[in-house]
Amino acid sequence: MGRSANNTAIVRGRFAPSPSGPLHFGSLVAALGSFLSARSQGGEWLLRIDDVDPPREVPGAAAGILRTLEDYHLLWDGPVLYQSQRFDAYEAALARLGSAGHSYPCGCTRREISAVSPNHIYPGTCRNGLPPGRQARALRVYCGAHELCFDDRLQGRQCRRLGREVGDFIVRRADGFYAYHLATALDDAFQQVSEIVRGADLLDATFPQLYLQRLLDLPQPAYLHLPVAVTAEGKKLSKQTRAPAIDTFPPGEALGRALTFLGHPPPVELHGAPPTELLDWAIAHWRMDRLPPRPVIPVAE
Ligand code: GLU
């Protein structure tokens, strides 16, 4: 955690969108929740563009996200961190994991894994060495039988048996790109993030990230997983479910809807107010115990 000039710990939150399309309602909720949590504690709020997955990147999406956040007055501190500029750090961490014996090459294809493991948990085929005639594709981290737990500030205590419920996870993908868990664990530490507020769809992702923090001696931030907006059929609102990009709504209206979703409906006199007024009100009134403590909430589309 960072320190302020008078040596008190600084709360530092972050929003880390992937540039795979415009912001939609779900990403606005994550941006807003992390922003309000940090700002209501007098903390900093950082922005990171998770451009670690070039095949899924949409040209212009990163610039569009920045513009939308500015239109909403969700203004971040300091320069934006782009994961595409951090490949040296990821490579160094992979070397460290490898030389400490924490990772191993895996030759399995996704199809081979799902044929034997319907829940996609890696069955351990290459754990003890590549089977004869197989080429290394990805790099995986060994996960032992032990249980890993953390206290989510909203969802309560969460535990998983690493080997059985998470499985040896990928740190370098078969296409050569760095895996999301590796980049996230390293960058949250690099940016000295003290609290991670994001959607509950990423709750399970916390376990590989916690484990990497341990293996790489990184500090563990606090976690709060916000409810995720889903369709009536229970599908996450996303580009895949054709959730409308939020920049098709007036910012004040979309912010009002996101605040209501997060248990902080703005008072009537603020209906139609500009983003700055809504955000000032929300920073002053933000209370964790008003957040709905459910992982998913259906919303009308
Ligand atoms: N980049 C990830 C996403 O857009 C989120 C990363 C995170 O918050 O840890 O889904």
PDB file of C-alpha atoms and ligand atoms in Angstrom:
ATOM      1  CA  MET A   1       0.000   0.000   0.000  1.00  0.00           C
ATOM      2  CA  GLY A   2       1.263   3.510  -0.783  1.00  0.00           C
ATOM      3  CA  ARG A   3       1.977   6.138   1.835  1.00  0.00           C
ATOM      4  CA  SER A   4       0.934   9.766   1.870  1.00  0.00           C
ATOM      5  CA  ALA A   5       3.247  12.647   2.788  1.00  0.00           C
ATOM      6  CA  ASN A   6       2.271  12.319   6.450  1.00  0.00           C
ATOM      7  CA  ASN A   7       2.956   8.564   6.272  1.00  0.00           C
ATOM      8  CA  THR A   8      -0.605   7.280   6.497  1.00  0.00           C
ATOM      9  CA  ALA A   9      -1.647   4.429   4.226  1.00  0.00           C
ATOM     10  CA  ILE A  10      -3.329   5.597   1.023  1.00  0.00           C
ATOM     11  CA  VAL A  11      -6.422   3.803  -0.203  1.00  0.00           C
ATOM     12  CA  ARG A  12      -5.839   3.092  -3.867  1.00  0.00           C
ATOM     13  CA  GLY A  13      -8.518   1.587  -6.057  1.00  0.00           C
ATOM     14  CA  ARG A  14      -8.484   0.846  -9.757  1.00  0.00           C
ATOM     15  CA  PHE A  15     -10.611   0.149 -12.780  1.00  0.00           C
ATOM     16  CA  ALA A  16      -9.068  -2.212 -15.315  1.00  0.00           C
ATOM     17  CA  PRO A  17     -11.202  -2.584 -18.443  1.00  0.00           C
ATOM     18  CA  SER A  18     -10.188  -4.762 -21.362  1.00  0.00           C
ATOM     19  CA  PRO A  19     -10.327  -2.845 -24.674  1.00  0.00           C
ATOM     20  CA  SER A  20     -12.578  -5.398 -26.322  1.00  0.00           C
ATOM     21  CA  GLY A  21     -15.453  -2.983 -26.964  1.00  0.00           C
ATOM     22  CA  PRO A  22     -17.210   0.094 -25.564  1.00  0.00           C
ATOM     23  CA  LEU A  23     -18.193   0.317 -21.897  1.00  0.00           C
ATOM     24  CA  HIS A  24     -21.566  -1.256 -21.182  1.00  0.00           C
ATOM     25  CA  PHE A  25     -23.748  -1.152 -18.088  1.00  0.00           C
ATOM     26  CA  GLY A  26     -21.794  -3.914 -16.297  1.00  0.00           C
ATOM     27  CA  SER A  27     -18.482  -2.157 -16.780  1.00  0.00           C
ATOM     28  CA  LEU A  28     -20.001   1.161 -15.684  1.00  0.00           C
ATOM     29  CA  VAL A  29     -21.094  -0.509 -12.428  1.00  0.00           C
ATOM     30  CA  ALA A  30     -17.532  -1.789 -11.841  1.00  0.00           C
ATOM     31  CA  ALA A  31     -16.017   1.594 -12.722  1.00  0.00           C
ATOM     32  CA  LEU A  32     -18.462   3.474 -10.514  1.00  0.00           C
ATOM     33  CA  GLY A  33     -18.225   1.064  -7.555  1.00  0.00           C
ATOM     34  CA  SER A  34     -14.424   1.129  -7.510  1.00  0.00           C
ATOM     35  CA  PHE A  35     -14.377   4.915  -7.986  1.00  0.00           C
ATOM     36  CA  LEU A  36     -16.866   5.620  -5.192  1.00  0.00           C
ATOM     37  CA  SER A  37     -15.243   3.210  -2.772  1.00  0.00           C
ATOM     38  CA  ALA A  38     -11.829   4.847  -3.239  1.00  0.00           C
ATOM     39  CA  ARG A  39     -13.042   8.459  -3.362  1.00  0.00           C
ATOM     40  CA  SER A  40     -15.357   8.107  -0.354  1.00  0.00           C
ATOM     41  CA  GLN A  41     -12.272   7.127   1.674  1.00  0.00           C
ATOM     42  CA  GLY A  42     -10.266  10.065   0.291  1.00  0.00           C
ATOM     43  CA  GLY A  43      -8.295   7.603  -1.809  1.00  0.00           C
ATOM     44  CA  GLU A  44      -6.858   7.497  -5.295  1.00  0.00           C
ATOM     45  CA  TRP A  45      -8.463   5.782  -8.273  1.00  0.00           C
ATOM     46  CA  LEU A  46      -6.235   4.461 -11.019  1.00  0.00           C
ATOM     47  CA  LEU A  47      -7.033   3.393 -14.549  1.00  0.00           C
ATOM     48  CA  ARG A  48      -5.387   0.476 -16.278  1.00  0.00           C
ATOM     49  CA  ILE A  49      -6.115  -0.754 -19.772  1.00  0.00           C
ATOM     50  CA  ASP A  50      -5.845  -4.539 -19.778  1.00  0.00           C
ATOM     51  CA  ASP A  51      -4.617  -4.818 -23.366  1.00  0.00           C
ATOM     52  CA  VAL A  52      -2.895  -8.117 -22.795  1.00  0.00           C
ATOM     53  CA  ASP A  53      -5.076 -10.047 -25.224  1.00  0.00           C
ATOM     54  CA  PRO A  54      -4.474  -8.628 -28.732  1.00  0.00           C
ATOM     55  CA  PRO A  55      -6.735 -11.170 -30.514  1.00  0.00           C
ATOM     56  CA  ARG A  56      -9.744  -9.827 -28.554  1.00  0.00           C
ATOM     57  CA  GLU A  57      -8.792  -6.183 -28.796  1.00  0.00           C
ATOM     58  CA  VAL A  58     -11.039  -3.898 -30.833  1.00  0.00           C
ATOM     59  CA  PRO A  59      -9.197  -0.997 -32.534  1.00  0.00           C
ATOM     60  CA  GLY A  60     -10.191   2.305 -30.952  1.00  0.00           C
ATOM     61  CA  ALA A  61     -11.873   0.675 -27.931  1.00  0.00           C
ATOM     62  CA  ALA A  62      -9.277   1.882 -25.397  1.00  0.00           C
ATOM     63  CA  ALA A  63      -9.596   5.488 -26.568  1.00  0.00           C
ATOM     64  CA  GLY A  64     -13.390   5.141 -26.518  1.00  0.00           C
ATOM     65  CA  ILE A  65     -13.356   3.873 -22.920  1.00  0.00           C
ATOM     66  CA  LEU A  66     -11.197   6.797 -21.783  1.00  0.00           C
ATOM     67  CA  ARG A  67     -13.518   9.244 -23.530  1.00  0.00           C
ATOM     68  CA  THR A  68     -16.617   7.699 -21.985  1.00  0.00           C
ATOM     69  CA  LEU A  69     -15.101   7.786 -18.481  1.00  0.00           C
ATOM     70  CA  GLU A  70     -14.263  11.453 -19.006  1.00  0.00           C
ATOM     71  CA  ASP A  71     -17.823  12.190 -20.170  1.00  0.00           C
ATOM     72  CA  TYR A  72     -19.028  10.577 -16.929  1.00  0.00           C
ATOM     73  CA  HIS A  73     -16.528  12.556 -14.865  1.00  0.00           C
ATOM     74  CA  LEU A  74     -15.050   9.327 -13.611  1.00  0.00           C
ATOM     75  CA  LEU A  75     -11.648  10.969 -13.614  1.00  0.00           C
ATOM     76  CA  TRP A  76      -8.625   8.907 -12.664  1.00  0.00           C
ATOM     77  CA  ASP A  77      -5.375   9.815 -10.931  1.00  0.00           C
ATOM     78  CA  GLY A  78      -2.023   9.751 -12.693  1.00  0.00           C
ATOM     79  CA  PRO A  79      -1.178   8.260 -16.062  1.00  0.00           C
ATOM     80  CA  VAL A  80      -3.109   5.327 -17.539  1.00  0.00           C
ATOM     81  CA  LEU A  81      -1.176   2.060 -17.286  1.00  0.00           C
ATOM     82  CA  TYR A  82      -1.281  -0.080 -20.436  1.00  0.00           C
ATOM     83  CA  GLN A  83      -0.510  -3.743 -19.887  1.00  0.00           C
ATOM     84  CA  SER A  84       1.022  -3.894 -23.365  1.00  0.00           C
ATOM     85  CA  GLN A  85       3.890  -1.827 -21.905  1.00  0.00           C
ATOM     86  CA  ARG A  86       4.543  -4.298 -19.117  1.00  0.00           C
ATOM     87  CA  PHE A  87       5.666  -7.375 -21.025  1.00  0.00           C
ATOM     88  CA  ASP A  88       9.216  -7.239 -19.573  1.00  0.00           C
ATOM     89  CA  ALA A  89       7.804  -7.491 -16.050  1.00  0.00           C
ATOM     90  CA  TYR A  90       5.564 -10.413 -17.056  1.00  0.00           C
ATOM     91  CA  GLU A  91       8.525 -12.195 -18.667  1.00  0.00           C
ATOM     92  CA  ALA A  92      10.635 -11.709 -15.530  1.00  0.00           C
ATOM     93  CA  ALA A  93       7.853 -13.136 -13.369  1.00  0.00           C
ATOM     94  CA  LEU A  94       7.520 -16.166 -15.657  1.00  0.00           C
ATOM     95  CA  ALA A  95      11.265 -16.749 -15.369  1.00  0.00           C
ATOM     96  CA  ARG A  96      10.979 -16.534 -11.596  1.00  0.00           C
ATOM     97  CA  LEU A  97       8.055 -18.963 -11.442  1.00  0.00           C
ATOM     98  CA  GLY A  98       9.914 -21.350 -13.736  1.00  0.00           C
ATOM     99  CA  SER A  99      13.195 -21.298 -11.852  1.00  0.00           C
ATOM    100  CA  ALA A 100      11.404 -21.815  -8.529  1.00  0.00           C
ATOM    101  CA  GLY A 101       9.701 -24.899  -9.987  1.00  0.00           C
ATOM    102  CA  HIS A 102       6.184 -23.426  -9.781  1.00  0.00           C
ATOM    103  CA  SER A 103       5.328 -23.723 -13.468  1.00  0.00           C
ATOM    104  CA  TYR A 104       5.485 -26.363 -16.175  1.00  0.00           C
ATOM    105  CA  PRO A 105       4.922 -26.604 -19.917  1.00  0.00           C
ATOM    106  CA  CYS A 106       1.618 -28.067 -21.047  1.00  0.00           C
ATOM    107  CA  GLY A 107       0.910 -29.569 -24.462  1.00  0.00           C
ATOM    108  CA  CYS A 108      -2.857 -30.053 -24.126  1.00  0.00           C
ATOM    109  CA  THR A 109      -5.382 -28.355 -26.368  1.00  0.00           C
ATOM    110  CA  ARG A 110      -8.578 -26.856 -24.988  1.00  0.00           C
ATOM    111  CA  ARG A 111     -10.573 -29.550 -26.747  1.00  0.00           C
ATOM    112  CA  GLU A 112      -8.528 -32.325 -25.139  1.00  0.00           C
ATOM    113  CA  ILE A 113      -9.084 -30.803 -21.712  1.00  0.00           C
ATOM    114  CA  SER A 114     -12.845 -30.344 -22.076  1.00  0.00           C
ATOM    115  CA  ALA A 115     -13.168 -33.923 -23.374  1.00  0.00           C
ATOM    116  CA  VAL A 116     -12.019 -35.266 -19.998  1.00  0.00           C
ATOM    117  CA  SER A 117     -12.921 -32.358 -17.721  1.00  0.00           C
ATOM    118  CA  PRO A 118     -16.357 -30.866 -18.425  1.00  0.00           C
ATOM    119  CA  ASN A 119     -15.784 -28.111 -15.848  1.00  0.00           C
ATOM    120  CA  HIS A 120     -12.526 -27.145 -17.681  1.00  0.00           C
ATOM    121  CA  ILE A 121     -10.409 -27.745 -14.589  1.00  0.00           C
ATOM    122  CA  TYR A 122      -7.063 -28.948 -15.851  1.00  0.00           C
ATOM    123  CA  PRO A 123      -6.811 -32.726 -15.328  1.00  0.00           C
ATOM    124  CA  GLY A 124      -3.042 -32.620 -14.796  1.00  0.00           C
ATOM    125  CA  THR A 125      -2.007 -34.497 -17.942  1.00  0.00           C
ATOM    126  CA  CYS A 126       1.365 -32.721 -18.331  1.00  0.00           C
ATOM    127  CA  ARG A 127       2.114 -32.139 -14.627  1.00  0.00           C
ATOM    128  CA  ASN A 128       4.879 -34.692 -14.501  1.00  0.00           C
ATOM    129  CA  GLY A 129       6.375 -33.861 -17.879  1.00  0.00           C
ATOM    130  CA  LEU A 130       5.118 -33.604 -21.450  1.00  0.00           C
ATOM    131  CA  PRO A 131       3.864 -36.937 -22.757  1.00  0.00           C
ATOM    132  CA  PRO A 132       6.147 -38.305 -25.518  1.00  0.00           C
ATOM    133  CA  GLY A 133       5.726 -36.579 -28.849  1.00  0.00           C
ATOM    134  CA  ARG A 134       3.881 -33.549 -27.411  1.00  0.00           C
ATOM    135  CA  GLN A 135       5.038 -29.982 -27.933  1.00  0.00           C
ATOM    136  CA  ALA A 136       4.856 -27.391 -25.156  1.00  0.00           C
ATOM    137  CA  ARG A 137       1.981 -24.988 -25.845  1.00  0.00           C
ATOM    138  CA  ALA A 138       1.115 -23.123 -22.657  1.00  0.00           C
ATOM    139  CA  LEU A 139       2.768 -22.659 -19.264  1.00  0.00           C
ATOM    140  CA  ARG A 140       0.795 -23.662 -16.176  1.00  0.00           C
ATOM    141  CA  VAL A 141       1.245 -23.154 -12.434  1.00  0.00           C
ATOM    142  CA  TYR A 142       1.128 -26.163 -10.117  1.00  0.00           C
ATOM    143  CA  CYS A 143      -1.746 -25.912  -7.641  1.00  0.00           C
ATOM    144  CA  GLY A 144      -1.546 -28.054  -4.516  1.00  0.00           C
ATOM    145  CA  ALA A 145      -4.310 -29.681  -2.508  1.00  0.00           C
ATOM    146  CA  HIS A 146      -4.480 -26.873   0.054  1.00  0.00           C
ATOM    147  CA  GLU A 147      -7.352 -24.484   0.522  1.00  0.00           C
ATOM    148  CA  LEU A 148      -7.042 -20.777  -0.188  1.00  0.00           C
ATOM    149  CA  CYS A 149      -9.453 -18.302   1.448  1.00  0.00           C
ATOM    150  CA  PHE A 150     -10.079 -14.585   1.467  1.00  0.00           C
ATOM    151  CA  ASP A 151     -12.647 -12.321   3.103  1.00  0.00           C
ATOM    152  CA  ASP A 152     -14.611 -10.502   0.449  1.00  0.00           C
ATOM    153  CA  ARG A 153     -15.873  -7.209   1.869  1.00  0.00           C
ATOM    154  CA  LEU A 154     -19.310  -7.782   0.385  1.00  0.00           C
ATOM    155  CA  GLN A 155     -19.701 -11.489  -0.445  1.00  0.00           C
ATOM    156  CA  GLY A 156     -18.125 -12.727   2.804  1.00  0.00           C
ATOM    157  CA  ARG A 157     -15.499 -15.404   3.295  1.00  0.00           C
ATOM    158  CA  GLN A 158     -14.590 -17.332   0.149  1.00  0.00           C
ATOM    159  CA  CYS A 159     -12.561 -20.531   0.046  1.00  0.00           C
ATOM    160  CA  ARG A 160     -11.489 -22.888  -2.723  1.00  0.00           C
ATOM    161  CA  ARG A 161      -9.391 -26.024  -2.729  1.00  0.00           C
ATOM    162  CA  LEU A 162      -6.855 -24.945  -5.263  1.00  0.00           C
ATOM    163  CA  GLY A 163      -5.981 -28.209  -6.985  1.00  0.00           C
ATOM    164  CA  ARG A 164      -9.552 -29.513  -7.147  1.00  0.00           C
ATOM    165  CA  GLU A 165     -11.621 -26.392  -7.655  1.00  0.00           C
ATOM    166  CA  VAL A 166      -9.253 -24.079  -9.509  1.00  0.00           C
ATOM    167  CA  GLY A 167      -6.753 -26.424 -11.133  1.00  0.00           C
ATOM    168  CA  ASP A 168      -3.310 -25.723 -12.551  1.00  0.00           C
ATOM    169  CA  PHE A 169      -3.943 -22.458 -14.377  1.00  0.00           C
ATOM    170  CA  ILE A 170      -2.239 -20.871 -17.363  1.00  0.00           C
ATOM    171  CA  VAL A 171       0.284 -18.065 -17.022  1.00  0.00           C
ATOM    172  CA  ARG A 172       1.443 -18.043 -20.627  1.00  0.00           C
ATOM    173  CA  ARG A 173      -1.058 -18.974 -23.295  1.00  0.00           C
ATOM    174  CA  ALA A 174      -0.552 -21.324 -26.209  1.00  0.00           C
ATOM    175  CA  ASP A 175      -0.570 -18.322 -28.577  1.00  0.00           C
ATOM    176  CA  GLY A 176       2.364 -16.854 -26.617  1.00  0.00           C
ATOM    177  CA  PHE A 177       0.443 -14.054 -24.895  1.00  0.00           C
ATOM    178  CA  TYR A 178       0.567 -13.519 -21.137  1.00  0.00           C
ATOM    179  CA  ALA A 179      -2.424 -14.747 -19.178  1.00  0.00           C
ATOM    180  CA  TYR A 180      -4.840 -12.349 -17.507  1.00  0.00           C
ATOM    181  CA  HIS A 181      -4.164 -13.698 -13.981  1.00  0.00           C
ATOM    182  CA  LEU A 182      -0.429 -13.135 -14.258  1.00  0.00           C
ATOM    183  CA  ALA A 183      -0.752  -9.624 -15.660  1.00  0.00           C
ATOM    184  CA  THR A 184      -3.409  -8.663 -13.109  1.00  0.00           C
ATOM    185  CA  ALA A 185      -1.545  -9.966 -10.055  1.00  0.00           C
ATOM    186  CA  LEU A 186       1.647  -8.198 -11.137  1.00  0.00           C
ATOM    187  CA  ASP A 187       0.046  -4.913 -12.103  1.00  0.00           C
ATOM    188  CA  ASP A 188      -2.145  -4.582  -9.034  1.00  0.00           C
ATOM    189  CA  ALA A 189       1.085  -4.820  -7.016  1.00  0.00           C
ATOM    190  CA  PHE A 190       3.017  -2.525  -9.387  1.00  0.00           C
ATOM    191  CA  GLN A 191       0.290   0.110  -9.100  1.00  0.00           C
ATOM    192  CA  GLN A 192       0.172  -0.371  -5.304  1.00  0.00           C
ATOM    193  CA  VAL A 193      -3.541  -1.041  -5.435  1.00  0.00           C
ATOM    194  CA  SER A 194      -4.871  -1.532  -1.923  1.00  0.00           C
ATOM    195  CA  GLU A 195      -8.456  -2.485  -2.789  1.00  0.00           C
ATOM    196  CA  ILE A 196      -9.962  -4.231  -5.774  1.00  0.00           C
ATOM    197  CA  VAL A 197     -13.631  -3.541  -6.385  1.00  0.00           C
ATOM    198  CA  ARG A 198     -14.964  -5.360  -9.455  1.00  0.00           C
ATOM    199  CA  GLY A 199     -17.838  -7.531 -10.631  1.00  0.00           C
ATOM    200  CA  ALA A 200     -18.628 -10.838  -8.951  1.00  0.00           C
ATOM    201  CA  ASP A 201     -18.076 -12.555 -12.310  1.00  0.00           C
ATOM    202  CA  LEU A 202     -14.382 -12.208 -11.372  1.00  0.00           C
ATOM    203  CA  LEU A 203     -14.727 -13.701  -7.899  1.00  0.00           C
ATOM    204  CA  ASP A 204     -13.274 -17.054  -8.989  1.00  0.00           C
ATOM    205  CA  ALA A 205     -10.421 -15.253 -10.738  1.00  0.00           C
ATOM    206  CA  THR A 206      -9.331 -14.021  -7.329  1.00  0.00           C
ATOM    207  CA  PHE A 207      -7.962 -17.442  -6.362  1.00  0.00           C
ATOM    208  CA  PRO A 208      -5.305 -17.791  -9.076  1.00  0.00           C
ATOM    209  CA  GLN A 209      -4.447 -14.132  -8.487  1.00  0.00           C
ATOM    210  CA  LEU A 210      -4.064 -14.647  -4.721  1.00  0.00           C
ATOM    211  CA  TYR A 211      -1.937 -17.693  -5.358  1.00  0.00           C
ATOM    212  CA  LEU A 212       0.358 -15.787  -7.721  1.00  0.00           C
ATOM    213  CA  GLN A 213       0.660 -13.022  -5.118  1.00  0.00           C
ATOM    214  CA  ARG A 214       1.948 -15.640  -2.686  1.00  0.00           C
ATOM    215  CA  LEU A 215       4.336 -17.271  -5.126  1.00  0.00           C
ATOM    216  CA  LEU A 216       5.771 -13.922  -6.216  1.00  0.00           C
ATOM    217  CA  ASP A 217       5.837 -12.264  -2.760  1.00  0.00           C
ATOM    218  CA  LEU A 218       3.341  -9.590  -3.762  1.00  0.00           C
ATOM    219  CA  PRO A 219       1.096  -7.801  -1.260  1.00  0.00           C
ATOM    220  CA  GLN A 220      -2.536  -8.907  -1.074  1.00  0.00           C
ATOM    221  CA  PRO A 221      -5.094  -6.147  -1.662  1.00  0.00           C
ATOM    222  CA  ALA A 222      -8.575  -6.153  -0.135  1.00  0.00           C
ATOM    223  CA  TYR A 223     -11.336  -7.464  -2.410  1.00  0.00           C
ATOM    224  CA  LEU A 224     -14.969  -6.489  -2.874  1.00  0.00           C
ATOM    225  CA  HIS A 225     -16.988  -8.189  -5.591  1.00  0.00           C
ATOM    226  CA  LEU A 226     -20.012  -6.182  -6.690  1.00  0.00           C
ATOM    227  CA  PRO A 227     -23.221  -7.757  -7.923  1.00  0.00           C
ATOM    228  CA  VAL A 228     -23.301  -8.358 -11.645  1.00  0.00           C
ATOM    229  CA  ALA A 229     -26.237  -7.319 -13.807  1.00  0.00           C
ATOM    230  CA  VAL A 230     -27.697 -10.273 -15.657  1.00  0.00           C
ATOM    231  CA  THR A 231     -30.485 -10.754 -18.191  1.00  0.00           C
ATOM    232  CA  ALA A 232     -33.761 -12.428 -17.191  1.00  0.00           C
ATOM    233  CA  GLU A 233     -32.166 -15.736 -18.331  1.00  0.00           C
ATOM    234  CA  GLY A 234     -29.228 -15.182 -16.002  1.00  0.00           C
ATOM    235  CA  LYS A 235     -26.676 -14.205 -18.673  1.00  0.00           C
ATOM    236  CA  LYS A 236     -24.165 -11.493 -17.812  1.00  0.00           C
ATOM    237  CA  LEU A 237     -24.954  -8.218 -19.571  1.00  0.00           C
ATOM    238  CA  SER A 238     -22.092  -7.864 -21.960  1.00  0.00           C
ATOM    239  CA  LYS A 239     -21.258  -7.298 -25.567  1.00  0.00           C
ATOM    240  CA  GLN A 240     -22.107 -10.972 -26.132  1.00  0.00           C
ATOM    241  CA  THR A 241     -25.687 -10.450 -24.883  1.00  0.00           C
ATOM    242  CA  ARG A 242     -25.791  -7.254 -26.962  1.00  0.00           C
ATOM    243  CA  ALA A 243     -25.993  -4.987 -23.930  1.00  0.00           C
ATOM    244  CA  PRO A 244     -26.177  -1.444 -25.253  1.00  0.00           C
ATOM    245  CA  ALA A 245     -22.990   0.616 -24.984  1.00  0.00           C
ATOM    246  CA  ILE A 246     -23.570   3.154 -22.229  1.00  0.00           C
ATOM    247  CA  ASP A 247     -22.496   6.061 -24.394  1.00  0.00           C
ATOM    248  CA  THR A 248     -25.872   5.740 -26.117  1.00  0.00           C
ATOM    249  CA  PHE A 249     -27.535   7.158 -22.929  1.00  0.00           C
ATOM    250  CA  PRO A 250     -27.123  10.642 -21.438  1.00  0.00           C
ATOM    251  CA  PRO A 251     -24.361  10.214 -18.779  1.00  0.00           C
ATOM    252  CA  GLY A 252     -26.557  11.449 -15.910  1.00  0.00           C
ATOM    253  CA  GLU A 253     -29.233   8.880 -16.704  1.00  0.00           C
ATOM    254  CA  ALA A 254     -26.828   5.944 -16.964  1.00  0.00           C
ATOM    255  CA  LEU A 255     -25.076   7.005 -13.746  1.00  0.00           C
ATOM    256  CA  GLY A 256     -28.441   7.228 -11.970  1.00  0.00           C
ATOM    257  CA  ARG A 257     -29.293   3.697 -13.103  1.00  0.00           C
ATOM    258  CA  ALA A 258     -25.905   2.338 -12.021  1.00  0.00           C
ATOM    259  CA  LEU A 259     -26.197   4.069  -8.625  1.00  0.00           C
ATOM    260  CA  THR A 260     -29.665   2.603  -8.130  1.00  0.00           C
ATOM    261  CA  PHE A 261     -28.346  -0.835  -9.085  1.00  0.00           C
ATOM    262  CA  LEU A 262     -25.672  -0.405  -6.400  1.00  0.00           C
ATOM    263  CA  GLY A 263     -28.240   0.420  -3.697  1.00  0.00           C
ATOM    264  CA  HIS A 264     -27.675   4.195  -3.843  1.00  0.00           C
ATOM    265  CA  PRO A 265     -30.668   5.659  -5.721  1.00  0.00           C
ATOM    266  CA  PRO A 266     -30.090   9.405  -6.121  1.00  0.00           C
ATOM    267  CA  PRO A 267     -32.748  11.664  -4.546  1.00  0.00           C
ATOM    268  CA  VAL A 268     -35.443  13.013  -6.901  1.00  0.00           C
ATOM    269  CA  GLU A 269     -33.971  16.497  -6.924  1.00  0.00           C
ATOM    270  CA  LEU A 270     -30.888  15.028  -8.613  1.00  0.00           C
ATOM    271  CA  HIS A 271     -32.803  13.354 -11.419  1.00  0.00           C
ATOM    272  CA  GLY A 272     -31.381  14.678 -14.667  1.00  0.00           C
ATOM    273  CA  ALA A 273     -28.468  16.315 -12.821  1.00  0.00           C
ATOM    274  CA  PRO A 274     -25.048  16.404 -14.517  1.00  0.00           C
ATOM    275  CA  PRO A 275     -22.487  13.682 -13.631  1.00  0.00           C
ATOM    276  CA  THR A 276     -20.415  15.916 -11.320  1.00  0.00           C
ATOM    277  CA  GLU A 277     -23.402  16.599  -9.060  1.00  0.00           C
ATOM    278  CA  LEU A 278     -24.465  12.959  -8.995  1.00  0.00           C
ATOM    279  CA  LEU A 279     -20.933  11.827  -8.197  1.00  0.00           C
ATOM    280  CA  ASP A 280     -20.461  14.425  -5.444  1.00  0.00           C
ATOM    281  CA  TRP A 281     -23.689  13.239  -3.865  1.00  0.00           C
ATOM    282  CA  ALA A 282     -22.671   9.580  -4.229  1.00  0.00           C
ATOM    283  CA  ILE A 283     -19.180  10.119  -2.750  1.00  0.00           C
ATOM    284  CA  ALA A 284     -20.781  11.774   0.285  1.00  0.00           C
ATOM    285  CA  HIS A 285     -23.427   9.066   0.694  1.00  0.00           C
ATOM    286  CA  TRP A 286     -21.511   5.914  -0.293  1.00  0.00           C
ATOM    287  CA  ARG A 287     -21.960   3.177   2.302  1.00  0.00           C
ATOM    288  CA  MET A 288     -20.837  -0.385   1.820  1.00  0.00           C
ATOM    289  CA  ASP A 289     -23.778  -1.690   3.827  1.00  0.00           C
ATOM    290  CA  ARG A 290     -26.162  -0.290   1.211  1.00  0.00           C
ATOM    291  CA  LEU A 291     -24.698  -2.493  -1.502  1.00  0.00           C
ATOM    292  CA  PRO A 292     -26.871  -5.472  -2.369  1.00  0.00           C
ATOM    293  CA  PRO A 293     -24.855  -8.465  -1.131  1.00  0.00           C
ATOM    294  CA  ARG A 294     -25.921 -10.765  -3.964  1.00  0.00           C
ATOM    295  CA  PRO A 295     -23.555 -11.909  -6.681  1.00  0.00           C
ATOM    296  CA  VAL A 296     -26.092 -11.477  -9.521  1.00  0.00           C
ATOM    297  CA  ILE A 297     -29.107  -9.214 -10.052  1.00  0.00           C
ATOM    298  CA  PRO A 298     -31.443  -9.526 -13.039  1.00  0.00           C
ATOM    299  CA  VAL A 299     -32.181  -6.178 -14.698  1.00  0.00           C
ATOM    300  CA  ALA A 300     -34.614  -5.237 -17.423  1.00  0.00           C
ATOM    301  CA  GLU A 301     -32.850  -4.821 -20.767  1.00  0.00           C
TER     302      GLU A 301
HETATM  303  N1  GLU B   1      -9.854  -6.581 -17.578  1.00  0.00           N
HETATM  304  C1  GLU B   1     -10.835  -7.368 -16.896  1.00  0.00           C
HETATM  305  C2  GLU B   1     -12.195  -7.203 -17.547  1.00  0.00           C
HETATM  306  O1  GLU B   1     -12.435  -6.223 -18.220  1.00  0.00           O
HETATM  307  C3  GLU B   1     -11.034  -6.990 -15.444  1.00  0.00           C
HETATM  308  C4  GLU B   1      -9.822  -7.089 -14.657  1.00  0.00           C
HETATM  309  C5  GLU B   1     -10.045  -6.947 -13.175  1.00  0.00           C
HETATM  310  O2  GLU B   1     -10.825  -6.103 -12.721  1.00  0.00           O
HETATM  311  O3  GLU B   1      -9.337  -7.648 -12.478  1.00  0.00           O
HETATM  312  O4  GLU B   1     -13.051  -8.033 -17.383  1.00  0.00           O
END
